[in-house]
Structure formats: structure tokens, C-alpha cells
Amino acid sequence: MIDKHEGYGRVKLIVLVILLFISFTMMGFSQKNVTLSFKSLIYAVIYPFHYAGVKSITSVKEFITSIKKNKELKGELKSAREMLEVYERKIDEYEKLKKENERLRSLLGIQSHIEYETVVAEVIAKSPQDYYKTIIVNRGKNSGIQKYMPVIAYQDNKQCLVGKIIDVQRYSSRIQPIIDQSNYTGAMLKDSRYSGILVGQSPISPYCLLQYIDKSAEISYGDEVITSGMGGVYPKGILIGTVVSVSKKRYGIFQEAFVKPTIDFGRLEDVYIITKKTSKEEK
Amino acid sequence: MKRYALYTILLAFSIVFQSTFLYDSIKINGISADFIFLMVMSISFFLGPLEGEIIGFISGLIADIISGGLLGLSSFTYTLLGYGAGYFGKRIYSNYYIISIFVIFISTFLKAIIMSIMGAVFIKPGYFGFFTDGRIFLEAILNSVLAPLFFLIVSKIEEKLTG
């Protein structure tokens, strides 16, 4: 006869085996549609709570920061007003130069600057697990977002690459940033025009690795790296980062360079999802 | 019922907190303590293996879904570790706080070993790089330092609920 204690012990083990089996099966089917639909379904339920929770913690943090920064802001406001006057004059100059540039480009038959149609999205959360670098934004299918759309952001007056959309829900999307080790980006050195493939590094590394660069390329510290447009996901010419070190091995035909992304992912608040290239670029 | 509601809130808070950029700001050399793991382990330690494995499974699954990584990886790991913590906790009757340091230190390495094996099977060998860049040592230390605090919170809740 099985006593009550032994029966309880058996239940624990049976539940353990069942739960491990479910987890194991999910891992096996992780990239298949069946679990992706399951993920979407569960995330749709979790999303409102997750969003509300993240928002409240962020608001508390922002409130505390805002009190501290109040004094700094007053000083900054004064200098910003002075700067504004300078910039207003520069804008006038810029407009003149832009017109001249367009006129000269049309004379030379060169295509105009790439411009994109974008959707602005707010960063609402990041992966709770450090070994994934994914970022969640508050725009989804209802805003016309689709998988593999490129994502850019502006920081310190620079337009830089953030990553690409890898998962779209109704009201949210997940971005795989360029620093994620599963992310591969077609990239090139801005000045020398040598191209390679940019990959994310280990979960704690803030750098990316630019691989497969021709060994004959002269690379130096501070060289800018931009998207090459190869692979079809990212438009050509978006700033990725700068070279911080070069690794040239004695063997092989390629060299590698560590690239520091221009974007500071810790300060990322708003991003621009490129939904469409302009008709000029499509031509 | 009150017990489970309280633990649900604590676990939800851990998951949400780790999803904010505030969590990134408390990192040391890019590494921080794993609050979800600490919460799962401390609750499991006091509630037992059955509750531990269920709590581990649910928390891991939610973390997997939010992060968009390999679905089932954290649920698998936390189920096993939750069961282990519960099993071990039911055999300890004193010195919780000192024991928690050792339990969490060893469990952090077990977590890394299980995840590394599963990562090698389902993604690629060395994908998580827990041991190659040595970050697991720092994480184990940070987790162990915070472990007594998490165990204290759960033990106080248990004391209040059981009278």
C-alpha cells in the first residue's frame, strides 16, 4: 500500500518530468510556427501588465531624475537659447547649400540623398535576461510594422543604426539590436569602402565585430562604419559606429575590426522604424 | 491563496524590473544579479519542490516569452533548479541566511551549466559564453551577496502567513 507521503513524492516527480518535457519540446520547436503562435498568444496576455509595470518603474526613476536635473536644466536652457540663434543662421545656410547640392547632383546625374518613411516608436522594455539583447517598442501591426524592417535612432545629432524588427505583435514589436550576437549586418568602412559582415559579440561586450574585411584594407582607429546595403534589410549608408581596434592575423585573406556602435543603447528612448524607402531611392 | 498572490506579485515585479533600463544602471562590469532567479530560488526553498518546480516553470516561461529567445530554455532551467531548491529547503531547519549564500552560489553555476548545454544543443556551442568570458563568477558573487535579503523577505512572509 502506498502511503500519503510516498504518493506526494511521486506527484512531485511526475509534475517535474511533465514540466521538463514541455520545456524541452518548446526548445525543439522554438523556431517553428507552432511555438511562435503560442508565444504571440501568451505575450498578448502578458503585454498590458508588462507595459504597465515597466512604465510605473520608469516613471518613478524619471521623477527622481527630474528633480535632480531641474537646476542643470535652467542653465542648459539659457545656453540652448543662444545656440538656437546660431542654428537658425546655420539652417538658412544649409537650405541654400542643399538647393545648390541638389542642382549640382542633378547636373552630374547622381541620385539624391536617401530618405525614409518612418514610424516613431517608444522603447518600452528590454529583455529581462541579460544573454539576449532584444528591445521592445510600442508599435506593432496596427502601425504597419513588419518583420525585418530596419530601425534607426538619432543621438547627439547623428542618425545611427539600431537593428531590425524580428517579431511583430498587434501593439508592440521586438527589435534585435546590432549588438545582439545573433544579428548579422552587411557593413562597410565609410572612407575606404571595403565591406564586411558585422556581428554582435558576447552578451556583456558593448562592441561588434566587423568580419571578412579584405586584408589589404587600411583600417585605423576611429574609422566610421556604415551599412553596405547588402543583404537587403538595411538601406545603404546608415552610420553604425567607429573602429576601436583591428585584428590582422598572419594567415588568411581577411582581417577583423572591433566596432563601437555610435548608438548608446542605455540611453535609447525613441526609435524610427523605416517602413518605406522614398520613391527616389526605389528608382 | 494570499501566499500565492504575494509571491506572484514579487515574481512579476522581478521580471518587470529586469525589463527596465533601470536594471542596466545597477550593473557592475555589465553584470548584475539575476533577480528572477533569486526570487524563484528563495520562494522554492521555503515552499517545497512541487511549488518550486511550478513557480520555476511559469517564471522561466514568461521570461522566455518577453525576451524572445529560445522558448523553454529558462522554464527548463528554473523548473529543475526550483525543484532542487525546494527539495533542499525542506531538509534545512536553521541558518537559512548563511545557507542561502552557498545555495545561490552553487545554483548560479548550475544554471549556467544547464543553459550552456541546452544552448549548445538548440542554438550553437558556446552561444551564451557564461564560462568563456568569466562573467558567471561575478554573477554568482552578486547573486550570493543578495541571496540573504531575498531569503529574509520570503521567510518573513512565511512567518506572517503561518503565524
Tab-separated table of C-alpha atoms in Angstrom:
chain	number	residue	atom	x	y	z
A	1	MET	CA	0.000	0.000	0.000
A	2	ILE	CA	1.327	3.433	-0.967
A	3	ASP	CA	1.217	5.871	1.933
A	4	LYS	CA	0.242	9.541	1.555
A	5	HIS	CA	3.828	10.804	1.792
A	6	GLU	CA	5.094	8.450	-0.906
A	7	GLY	CA	2.172	9.412	-3.143
A	8	TYR	CA	3.010	13.105	-2.756
A	9	GLY	CA	6.647	12.367	-3.605
A	10	ARG	CA	5.542	10.642	-6.783
A	11	VAL	CA	3.335	13.582	-7.785
A	12	LYS	CA	6.292	15.949	-7.425
A	13	LEU	CA	8.397	13.813	-9.719
A	14	ILE	CA	5.637	13.324	-12.276
A	15	VAL	CA	4.998	17.089	-12.401
A	16	LEU	CA	8.745	17.678	-12.716
A	17	VAL	CA	9.049	15.280	-15.640
A	18	ILE	CA	5.989	16.784	-17.366
A	19	LEU	CA	7.246	20.369	-16.980
A	20	LEU	CA	10.738	19.461	-18.169
A	21	PHE	CA	9.252	17.614	-21.128
A	22	ILE	CA	7.106	20.629	-22.087
A	23	SER	CA	10.122	22.969	-21.834
A	24	PHE	CA	12.314	20.616	-23.821
A	25	THR	CA	9.680	20.231	-26.547
A	26	MET	CA	9.279	24.016	-26.746
A	27	MET	CA	13.026	24.412	-27.255
A	28	GLY	CA	12.890	21.838	-30.037
A	29	PHE	CA	10.119	23.687	-31.805
A	30	SER	CA	11.337	27.149	-30.852
A	31	GLN	CA	11.663	28.461	-34.377
A	32	LYS	CA	8.627	26.684	-35.750
A	33	ASN	CA	5.325	28.459	-36.316
A	34	VAL	CA	3.506	26.468	-33.659
A	35	THR	CA	5.552	27.934	-30.772
A	36	LEU	CA	5.721	31.366	-32.396
A	37	SER	CA	1.916	31.486	-32.347
A	38	PHE	CA	1.967	30.258	-28.775
A	39	LYS	CA	4.480	32.982	-27.868
A	40	SER	CA	2.300	35.621	-29.518
A	41	LEU	CA	-0.782	34.391	-27.724
A	42	ILE	CA	0.842	34.382	-24.299
A	43	TYR	CA	2.596	37.695	-24.903
A	44	ALA	CA	-0.701	39.300	-25.892
A	45	VAL	CA	-1.978	38.407	-22.408
A	46	ILE	CA	1.204	39.475	-20.594
A	47	TYR	CA	1.757	42.701	-22.598
A	48	PRO	CA	-0.659	45.080	-20.765
A	49	PHE	CA	0.703	44.071	-17.344
A	50	HIS	CA	4.300	44.120	-18.535
A	51	TYR	CA	3.824	47.535	-20.134
A	52	ALA	CA	2.100	48.976	-17.051
A	53	GLY	CA	4.794	47.593	-14.740
A	54	VAL	CA	7.710	48.855	-16.807
A	55	LYS	CA	6.032	52.257	-17.227
A	56	SER	CA	5.498	52.701	-13.494
A	57	ILE	CA	9.094	51.791	-12.595
A	58	THR	CA	10.422	54.046	-15.358
A	59	SER	CA	8.155	56.907	-14.212
A	60	VAL	CA	9.450	56.685	-10.645
A	61	LYS	CA	13.029	56.739	-11.955
A	62	GLU	CA	12.256	59.688	-14.247
A	63	PHE	CA	10.592	61.606	-11.425
A	64	ILE	CA	13.654	61.248	-9.187
A	65	THR	CA	15.979	62.156	-12.047
A	66	SER	CA	13.860	65.176	-13.000
A	67	ILE	CA	14.193	66.707	-9.518
A	68	LYS	CA	17.964	66.356	-9.686
A	69	LYS	CA	18.176	67.762	-13.173
A	70	ASN	CA	15.964	70.788	-12.605
A	71	LYS	CA	18.879	73.069	-11.742
A	72	GLU	CA	21.014	71.822	-14.590
A	73	LEU	CA	18.166	72.410	-16.999
A	74	LYS	CA	17.865	76.094	-16.170
A	75	GLY	CA	21.488	76.631	-17.140
A	76	GLU	CA	21.090	74.492	-20.207
A	77	LEU	CA	18.011	76.449	-21.281
A	78	LYS	CA	19.992	79.669	-21.328
A	79	SER	CA	22.779	78.235	-23.434
A	80	ALA	CA	20.246	76.440	-25.639
A	81	ARG	CA	18.593	79.772	-26.479
A	82	GLU	CA	21.925	81.177	-27.537
A	83	MET	CA	22.653	78.076	-29.565
A	84	LEU	CA	19.242	78.334	-31.216
A	85	GLU	CA	20.119	81.684	-32.701
A	86	VAL	CA	23.339	80.239	-34.097
A	87	TYR	CA	21.490	77.264	-35.537
A	88	GLU	CA	18.816	79.389	-37.116
A	89	ARG	CA	21.511	81.163	-39.098
A	90	LYS	CA	23.037	77.801	-39.985
A	91	ILE	CA	19.708	76.464	-41.209
A	92	ASP	CA	19.489	79.319	-43.665
A	93	GLU	CA	22.952	78.475	-44.893
A	94	TYR	CA	22.066	74.783	-45.024
A	95	GLU	CA	18.953	75.398	-47.110
A	96	LYS	CA	20.992	77.356	-49.603
A	97	LEU	CA	23.662	74.654	-49.759
A	98	LYS	CA	21.055	71.898	-50.049
A	99	LYS	CA	19.491	73.550	-53.061
A	100	GLU	CA	22.879	74.037	-54.623
A	101	ASN	CA	23.822	70.439	-53.854
A	102	GLU	CA	20.620	69.103	-55.461
A	103	ARG	CA	21.196	71.235	-58.515
A	104	LEU	CA	24.787	70.012	-58.873
A	105	ARG	CA	23.749	66.389	-58.274
A	106	SER	CA	21.102	66.591	-60.947
A	107	LEU	CA	23.694	68.066	-63.286
A	108	LEU	CA	26.029	65.166	-62.544
A	109	GLY	CA	23.247	62.583	-62.655
A	110	ILE	CA	23.838	61.373	-59.068
A	111	GLN	CA	20.863	60.123	-57.069
A	112	SER	CA	19.729	62.349	-54.218
A	113	HIS	CA	20.214	61.538	-50.525
A	114	ILE	CA	18.277	58.562	-49.261
A	115	GLU	CA	15.263	59.484	-47.230
A	116	TYR	CA	12.903	57.161	-45.494
A	117	GLU	CA	9.335	56.979	-44.390
A	118	THR	CA	9.422	56.133	-40.732
A	119	VAL	CA	7.212	55.339	-37.776
A	120	VAL	CA	8.342	56.735	-34.442
A	121	ALA	CA	8.257	54.198	-31.633
A	122	GLU	CA	8.944	54.445	-27.934
A	123	VAL	CA	11.203	51.923	-26.253
A	124	ILE	CA	9.132	50.310	-23.520
A	125	ALA	CA	11.219	47.404	-22.307
A	126	LYS	CA	14.236	45.252	-22.893
A	127	SER	CA	14.888	41.565	-22.476
A	128	PRO	CA	14.750	40.589	-18.802
A	129	GLN	CA	17.539	38.120	-19.451
A	130	ASP	CA	20.995	39.517	-19.987
A	131	TYR	CA	22.056	36.972	-22.584
A	132	TYR	CA	19.531	38.340	-25.073
A	133	LYS	CA	19.713	41.984	-26.077
A	134	THR	CA	16.254	42.403	-27.570
A	135	ILE	CA	14.306	45.645	-27.156
A	136	ILE	CA	10.516	46.030	-27.147
A	137	VAL	CA	8.826	49.090	-28.671
A	138	ASN	CA	5.228	50.277	-28.551
A	139	ARG	CA	4.410	49.968	-32.258
A	140	GLY	CA	3.142	46.840	-33.918
A	141	LYS	CA	0.947	45.517	-36.697
A	142	ASN	CA	-1.597	48.264	-36.099
A	143	SER	CA	1.050	50.833	-37.129
A	144	GLY	CA	2.036	48.915	-40.233
A	145	ILE	CA	5.199	47.410	-38.772
A	146	GLN	CA	6.500	44.267	-40.411
A	147	LYS	CA	9.245	41.788	-39.689
A	148	TYR	CA	12.783	42.755	-40.844
A	149	MET	CA	12.064	46.466	-41.066
A	150	PRO	CA	15.257	48.412	-40.217
A	151	VAL	CA	15.324	50.568	-37.100
A	152	ILE	CA	17.335	53.763	-36.682
A	153	ALA	CA	17.628	56.399	-33.981
A	154	TYR	CA	19.064	59.879	-33.522
A	155	GLN	CA	21.567	60.506	-30.765
A	156	ASP	CA	23.826	63.540	-30.441
A	157	ASN	CA	22.515	64.816	-33.777
A	158	LYS	CA	23.614	61.660	-35.562
A	159	GLN	CA	21.437	59.190	-37.382
A	160	CYS	CA	22.565	55.689	-36.405
A	161	LEU	CA	21.509	52.115	-36.870
A	162	VAL	CA	19.749	50.346	-34.004
A	163	GLY	CA	18.816	46.986	-35.531
A	164	LYS	CA	15.882	45.278	-37.172
A	165	ILE	CA	12.399	44.127	-36.244
A	166	ILE	CA	12.283	40.396	-35.569
A	167	ASP	CA	8.854	39.905	-34.076
A	168	VAL	CA	5.648	41.878	-34.504
A	169	GLN	CA	2.585	41.779	-32.256
A	170	ARG	CA	-0.564	43.860	-32.566
A	171	TYR	CA	0.619	46.740	-30.383
A	172	SER	CA	4.308	46.022	-29.923
A	173	SER	CA	7.398	44.826	-31.772
A	174	ARG	CA	10.686	43.306	-30.779
A	175	ILE	CA	13.953	44.727	-32.119
A	176	GLN	CA	17.103	42.711	-32.493
A	177	PRO	CA	19.845	45.305	-31.977
A	178	ILE	CA	23.169	45.217	-33.806
A	179	ILE	CA	24.944	44.232	-30.569
A	180	ASP	CA	22.912	41.009	-30.273
A	181	GLN	CA	25.138	38.073	-31.106
A	182	SER	CA	22.510	36.571	-33.420
A	183	ASN	CA	22.473	39.712	-35.531
A	184	TYR	CA	24.403	39.929	-38.806
A	185	THR	CA	24.629	43.218	-40.683
A	186	GLY	CA	26.152	43.984	-44.066
A	187	ALA	CA	28.607	46.795	-43.299
A	188	MET	CA	31.417	48.743	-44.903
A	189	LEU	CA	34.140	51.191	-43.979
A	190	LYS	CA	32.919	54.640	-44.892
A	191	ASP	CA	36.169	56.001	-46.277
A	192	SER	CA	37.907	53.015	-47.841
A	193	ARG	CA	34.602	51.362	-48.950
A	194	TYR	CA	35.804	47.869	-48.002
A	195	SER	CA	32.850	45.754	-46.932
A	196	GLY	CA	32.366	43.006	-44.354
A	197	ILE	CA	29.827	41.448	-42.035
A	198	LEU	CA	29.126	42.956	-38.644
A	199	VAL	CA	28.203	40.577	-35.809
A	200	GLY	CA	27.269	41.159	-32.191
A	201	GLN	CA	29.610	39.897	-29.502
A	202	SER	CA	29.168	38.151	-26.174
A	203	PRO	CA	26.262	39.344	-24.008
A	204	ILE	CA	28.457	41.690	-21.966
A	205	SER	CA	30.506	43.159	-24.786
A	206	PRO	CA	29.382	46.611	-25.937
A	207	TYR	CA	31.272	46.150	-29.230
A	208	CYS	CA	30.502	44.450	-32.507
A	209	LEU	CA	32.942	42.589	-34.706
A	210	LEU	CA	33.351	43.516	-38.358
A	211	GLN	CA	34.487	40.340	-40.096
A	212	TYR	CA	35.641	39.366	-43.576
A	213	ILE	CA	37.319	42.656	-44.448
A	214	ASP	CA	39.865	42.380	-47.220
A	215	LYS	CA	43.349	42.139	-45.717
A	216	SER	CA	44.650	44.868	-47.979
A	217	ALA	CA	42.281	47.426	-46.436
A	218	GLU	CA	43.977	50.076	-44.317
A	219	ILE	CA	41.897	50.430	-41.176
A	220	SER	CA	42.648	52.796	-38.361
A	221	TYR	CA	41.160	53.777	-35.020
A	222	GLY	CA	38.100	55.960	-35.383
A	223	ASP	CA	37.199	54.924	-38.939
A	224	GLU	CA	33.466	55.136	-39.436
A	225	VAL	CA	31.466	52.012	-40.316
A	226	ILE	CA	28.208	52.282	-42.247
A	227	THR	CA	25.639	49.848	-43.645
A	228	SER	CA	26.627	48.429	-47.022
A	229	GLY	CA	23.078	47.781	-48.203
A	230	MET	CA	23.977	44.166	-48.925
A	231	GLY	CA	21.527	41.602	-47.637
A	232	GLY	CA	18.523	43.739	-48.480
A	233	VAL	CA	17.458	44.526	-44.913
A	234	TYR	CA	19.222	47.830	-44.218
A	235	PRO	CA	19.473	50.760	-46.620
A	236	LYS	CA	22.982	51.755	-47.606
A	237	GLY	CA	24.866	54.467	-45.748
A	238	ILE	CA	23.445	54.419	-42.222
A	239	LEU	CA	26.081	55.062	-39.589
A	240	ILE	CA	26.795	52.043	-37.380
A	241	GLY	CA	29.830	53.006	-35.334
A	242	THR	CA	33.563	53.562	-35.259
A	243	VAL	CA	36.523	51.199	-35.290
A	244	VAL	CA	38.187	50.772	-31.907
A	245	SER	CA	40.718	48.042	-32.724
A	246	VAL	CA	41.884	45.909	-35.635
A	247	SER	CA	42.888	42.264	-35.629
A	248	LYS	CA	45.066	41.280	-38.555
A	249	LYS	CA	46.169	37.663	-38.460
A	250	ARG	CA	49.238	36.369	-40.266
A	251	TYR	CA	47.169	33.731	-42.008
A	252	GLY	CA	44.051	34.026	-44.124
A	253	ILE	CA	42.848	36.631	-46.538
A	254	PHE	CA	40.656	38.640	-44.177
A	255	GLN	CA	41.058	40.881	-41.179
A	256	GLU	CA	38.639	41.841	-38.411
A	257	ALA	CA	37.851	45.048	-36.594
A	258	PHE	CA	36.040	45.753	-33.340
A	259	VAL	CA	33.409	48.422	-33.798
A	260	LYS	CA	31.890	50.574	-31.086
A	261	PRO	CA	28.274	51.351	-32.011
A	262	THR	CA	27.504	55.055	-32.213
A	263	ILE	CA	24.191	54.458	-30.522
A	264	ASP	CA	24.241	54.252	-26.743
A	265	PHE	CA	21.675	51.539	-26.086
A	266	GLY	CA	21.412	52.565	-22.438
A	267	ARG	CA	20.047	55.982	-23.474
A	268	LEU	CA	17.712	54.740	-26.166
A	269	GLU	CA	14.222	56.223	-25.765
A	270	ASP	CA	12.694	56.732	-29.189
A	271	VAL	CA	13.472	54.891	-32.390
A	272	TYR	CA	12.415	55.268	-36.017
A	273	ILE	CA	11.240	52.179	-37.838
A	274	ILE	CA	11.862	52.510	-41.563
A	275	THR	CA	8.644	51.418	-43.174
A	276	LYS	CA	9.395	52.510	-46.704
A	277	LYS	CA	12.194	53.969	-48.726
A	278	THR	CA	11.316	57.042	-50.703
A	279	SER	CA	10.376	56.743	-54.328
A	280	LYS	CA	13.691	58.374	-55.223
A	281	GLU	CA	15.654	55.517	-53.686
A	282	GLU	CA	13.334	52.832	-55.020
A	283	LYS	CA	14.023	54.021	-58.524
B	1	MET	CA	-4.314	31.895	-1.624
B	2	LYS	CA	-2.847	35.056	-0.063
B	3	ARG	CA	0.584	33.414	-0.157
B	4	TYR	CA	0.426	32.714	-3.884
B	5	ALA	CA	-0.900	36.198	-4.649
B	6	LEU	CA	2.031	37.729	-2.757
B	7	TYR	CA	4.598	35.570	-4.495
B	8	THR	CA	3.019	36.275	-7.873
B	9	ILE	CA	3.413	40.000	-7.221
B	10	LEU	CA	7.049	39.564	-6.134
B	11	LEU	CA	7.885	37.447	-9.175
B	12	ALA	CA	6.073	39.821	-11.527
B	13	PHE	CA	7.993	42.734	-10.023
B	14	SER	CA	11.311	40.920	-10.556
B	15	ILE	CA	10.502	40.200	-14.196
B	16	VAL	CA	9.289	43.745	-14.855
B	17	PHE	CA	12.245	45.304	-13.047
B	18	GLN	CA	14.698	43.308	-15.125
B	19	SER	CA	12.889	44.519	-18.268
B	20	THR	CA	13.587	48.168	-17.470
B	21	PHE	CA	16.709	50.128	-18.295
B	22	LEU	CA	16.956	50.935	-14.596
B	23	TYR	CA	18.227	47.384	-14.148
B	24	ASP	CA	21.067	48.139	-16.575
B	25	SER	CA	22.137	51.075	-14.450
B	26	ILE	CA	22.919	48.876	-11.422
B	27	LYS	CA	25.308	46.642	-13.320
B	28	ILE	CA	28.944	46.095	-12.419
B	29	ASN	CA	31.121	45.483	-15.471
B	30	GLY	CA	27.952	44.819	-17.461
B	31	ILE	CA	26.751	42.189	-14.987
B	32	SER	CA	24.069	42.295	-12.367
B	33	ALA	CA	22.397	39.865	-10.005
B	34	ASP	CA	19.581	37.846	-11.567
B	35	PHE	CA	16.512	38.954	-9.594
B	36	ILE	CA	14.149	36.481	-11.274
B	37	PHE	CA	16.455	33.596	-10.429
B	38	LEU	CA	16.882	34.811	-6.829
B	39	MET	CA	13.157	35.160	-6.362
B	40	VAL	CA	12.410	31.718	-7.828
B	41	MET	CA	15.077	30.086	-5.679
B	42	SER	CA	14.097	31.757	-2.413
B	43	ILE	CA	10.369	31.058	-2.838
B	44	SER	CA	11.065	27.451	-3.846
B	45	PHE	CA	13.388	26.987	-0.878
B	46	PHE	CA	10.600	27.777	1.578
B	47	LEU	CA	7.612	26.287	-0.257
B	48	GLY	CA	8.999	22.938	-1.358
B	49	PRO	CA	9.785	21.019	-4.551
B	50	LEU	CA	6.282	20.853	-6.075
B	51	GLU	CA	5.649	24.578	-5.720
B	52	GLY	CA	9.277	25.263	-6.671
B	53	GLU	CA	9.106	23.456	-9.983
B	54	ILE	CA	5.779	25.064	-10.907
B	55	ILE	CA	6.959	28.572	-9.953
B	56	GLY	CA	10.219	27.973	-11.827
B	57	PHE	CA	8.391	26.783	-14.920
B	58	ILE	CA	5.951	29.713	-15.055
B	59	SER	CA	8.565	32.398	-14.292
B	60	GLY	CA	11.005	30.946	-16.811
B	61	LEU	CA	8.339	30.712	-19.476
B	62	ILE	CA	7.293	34.343	-19.024
B	63	ALA	CA	10.939	35.488	-19.111
B	64	ASP	CA	11.484	33.470	-22.298
B	65	ILE	CA	8.429	34.974	-23.961
B	66	ILE	CA	9.346	38.555	-23.090
B	67	SER	CA	12.991	38.206	-24.138
B	68	GLY	CA	12.114	36.475	-27.407
B	69	GLY	CA	14.943	33.981	-27.037
B	70	LEU	CA	14.890	30.215	-27.075
B	71	LEU	CA	11.425	29.366	-25.761
B	72	GLY	CA	11.620	26.780	-22.999
B	73	LEU	CA	15.230	27.379	-22.007
B	74	SER	CA	14.595	29.363	-18.824
B	75	SER	CA	11.484	27.369	-17.975
B	76	PHE	CA	13.514	24.145	-18.230
B	77	THR	CA	16.354	25.548	-16.114
B	78	TYR	CA	14.176	27.185	-13.468
B	79	THR	CA	11.923	24.107	-13.205
B	80	LEU	CA	14.932	21.962	-12.366
B	81	LEU	CA	16.503	24.493	-10.023
B	82	GLY	CA	13.160	25.315	-8.371
B	83	TYR	CA	12.651	21.625	-7.682
B	84	GLY	CA	16.204	21.330	-6.331
B	85	ALA	CA	15.855	24.372	-4.067
B	86	GLY	CA	12.522	23.127	-2.749
B	87	TYR	CA	13.891	19.651	-2.129
B	88	PHE	CA	16.931	21.040	-0.318
B	89	GLY	CA	14.961	23.676	1.598
B	90	LYS	CA	12.644	21.081	3.133
B	91	ARG	CA	15.664	19.423	4.735
B	92	ILE	CA	17.127	22.560	6.287
B	93	TYR	CA	15.718	23.870	9.540
B	94	SER	CA	18.132	26.624	10.602
B	95	ASN	CA	20.810	29.062	9.433
B	96	TYR	CA	18.790	29.943	6.333
B	97	TYR	CA	20.735	33.069	5.575
B	98	ILE	CA	24.203	31.541	5.639
B	99	ILE	CA	22.997	28.513	3.701
B	100	SER	CA	21.311	30.765	1.140
B	101	ILE	CA	24.712	32.173	0.163
B	102	PHE	CA	26.060	28.716	-0.680
B	103	VAL	CA	22.823	27.501	-2.297
B	104	ILE	CA	22.677	30.504	-4.595
B	105	PHE	CA	26.376	30.461	-5.405
B	106	ILE	CA	26.261	26.804	-6.498
B	107	SER	CA	22.865	27.178	-8.192
B	108	THR	CA	24.147	30.074	-10.302
B	109	PHE	CA	26.815	27.766	-11.715
B	110	LEU	CA	24.237	25.000	-12.216
B	111	LYS	CA	22.035	27.487	-14.072
B	112	ALA	CA	24.955	28.388	-16.345
B	113	ILE	CA	25.815	24.715	-16.940
B	114	ILE	CA	22.224	23.738	-17.821
B	115	MET	CA	21.783	26.777	-20.076
B	116	SER	CA	25.130	26.195	-21.765
B	117	ILE	CA	24.235	22.566	-22.522
B	118	MET	CA	20.776	23.448	-23.823
B	119	GLY	CA	22.207	26.393	-25.765
B	120	ALA	CA	24.769	24.088	-27.369
B	121	VAL	CA	22.052	21.592	-28.326
B	122	PHE	CA	19.447	24.024	-29.624
B	123	ILE	CA	21.415	27.107	-30.761
B	124	LYS	CA	25.172	26.640	-31.101
B	125	PRO	CA	28.032	25.639	-28.780
B	126	GLY	CA	29.312	28.493	-26.639
B	127	TYR	CA	26.371	30.743	-27.544
B	128	PHE	CA	25.851	32.099	-24.033
B	129	GLY	CA	29.562	32.204	-23.222
B	130	PHE	CA	28.972	32.020	-19.463
B	131	PHE	CA	32.339	30.450	-18.826
B	132	THR	CA	34.419	31.831	-21.699
B	133	ASP	CA	34.238	35.450	-20.552
B	134	GLY	CA	34.110	34.525	-16.862
B	135	ARG	CA	31.021	36.587	-16.163
B	136	ILE	CA	29.323	33.732	-14.335
B	137	PHE	CA	31.802	34.121	-11.462
B	138	LEU	CA	30.829	37.739	-10.940
B	139	GLU	CA	27.130	36.915	-11.319
B	140	ALA	CA	27.471	34.103	-8.746
B	141	ILE	CA	29.098	36.516	-6.283
B	142	LEU	CA	26.442	39.208	-6.837
B	143	ASN	CA	23.625	36.660	-6.525
B	144	SER	CA	25.147	35.250	-3.329
B	145	VAL	CA	25.513	38.698	-1.784
B	146	LEU	CA	21.824	39.451	-2.385
B	147	ALA	CA	20.600	35.947	-1.517
B	148	PRO	CA	20.160	36.529	2.262
B	149	LEU	CA	17.961	39.563	1.531
B	150	PHE	CA	15.646	37.566	-0.758
B	151	PHE	CA	15.537	34.662	1.710
B	152	LEU	CA	14.765	37.119	4.516
B	153	ILE	CA	11.823	38.593	2.578
B	154	VAL	CA	10.324	35.171	1.835
B	155	SER	CA	10.951	33.841	5.354
B	156	LYS	CA	9.228	36.892	6.861
B	157	ILE	CA	6.243	36.388	4.574
B	158	GLU	CA	6.090	32.722	5.594
B	159	GLU	CA	6.367	33.602	9.271
B	160	LYS	CA	3.486	36.073	8.974
B	161	LEU	CA	1.293	33.710	6.991
B	162	THR	CA	1.850	30.682	9.185
B	163	GLY	CA	1.656	32.755	12.358
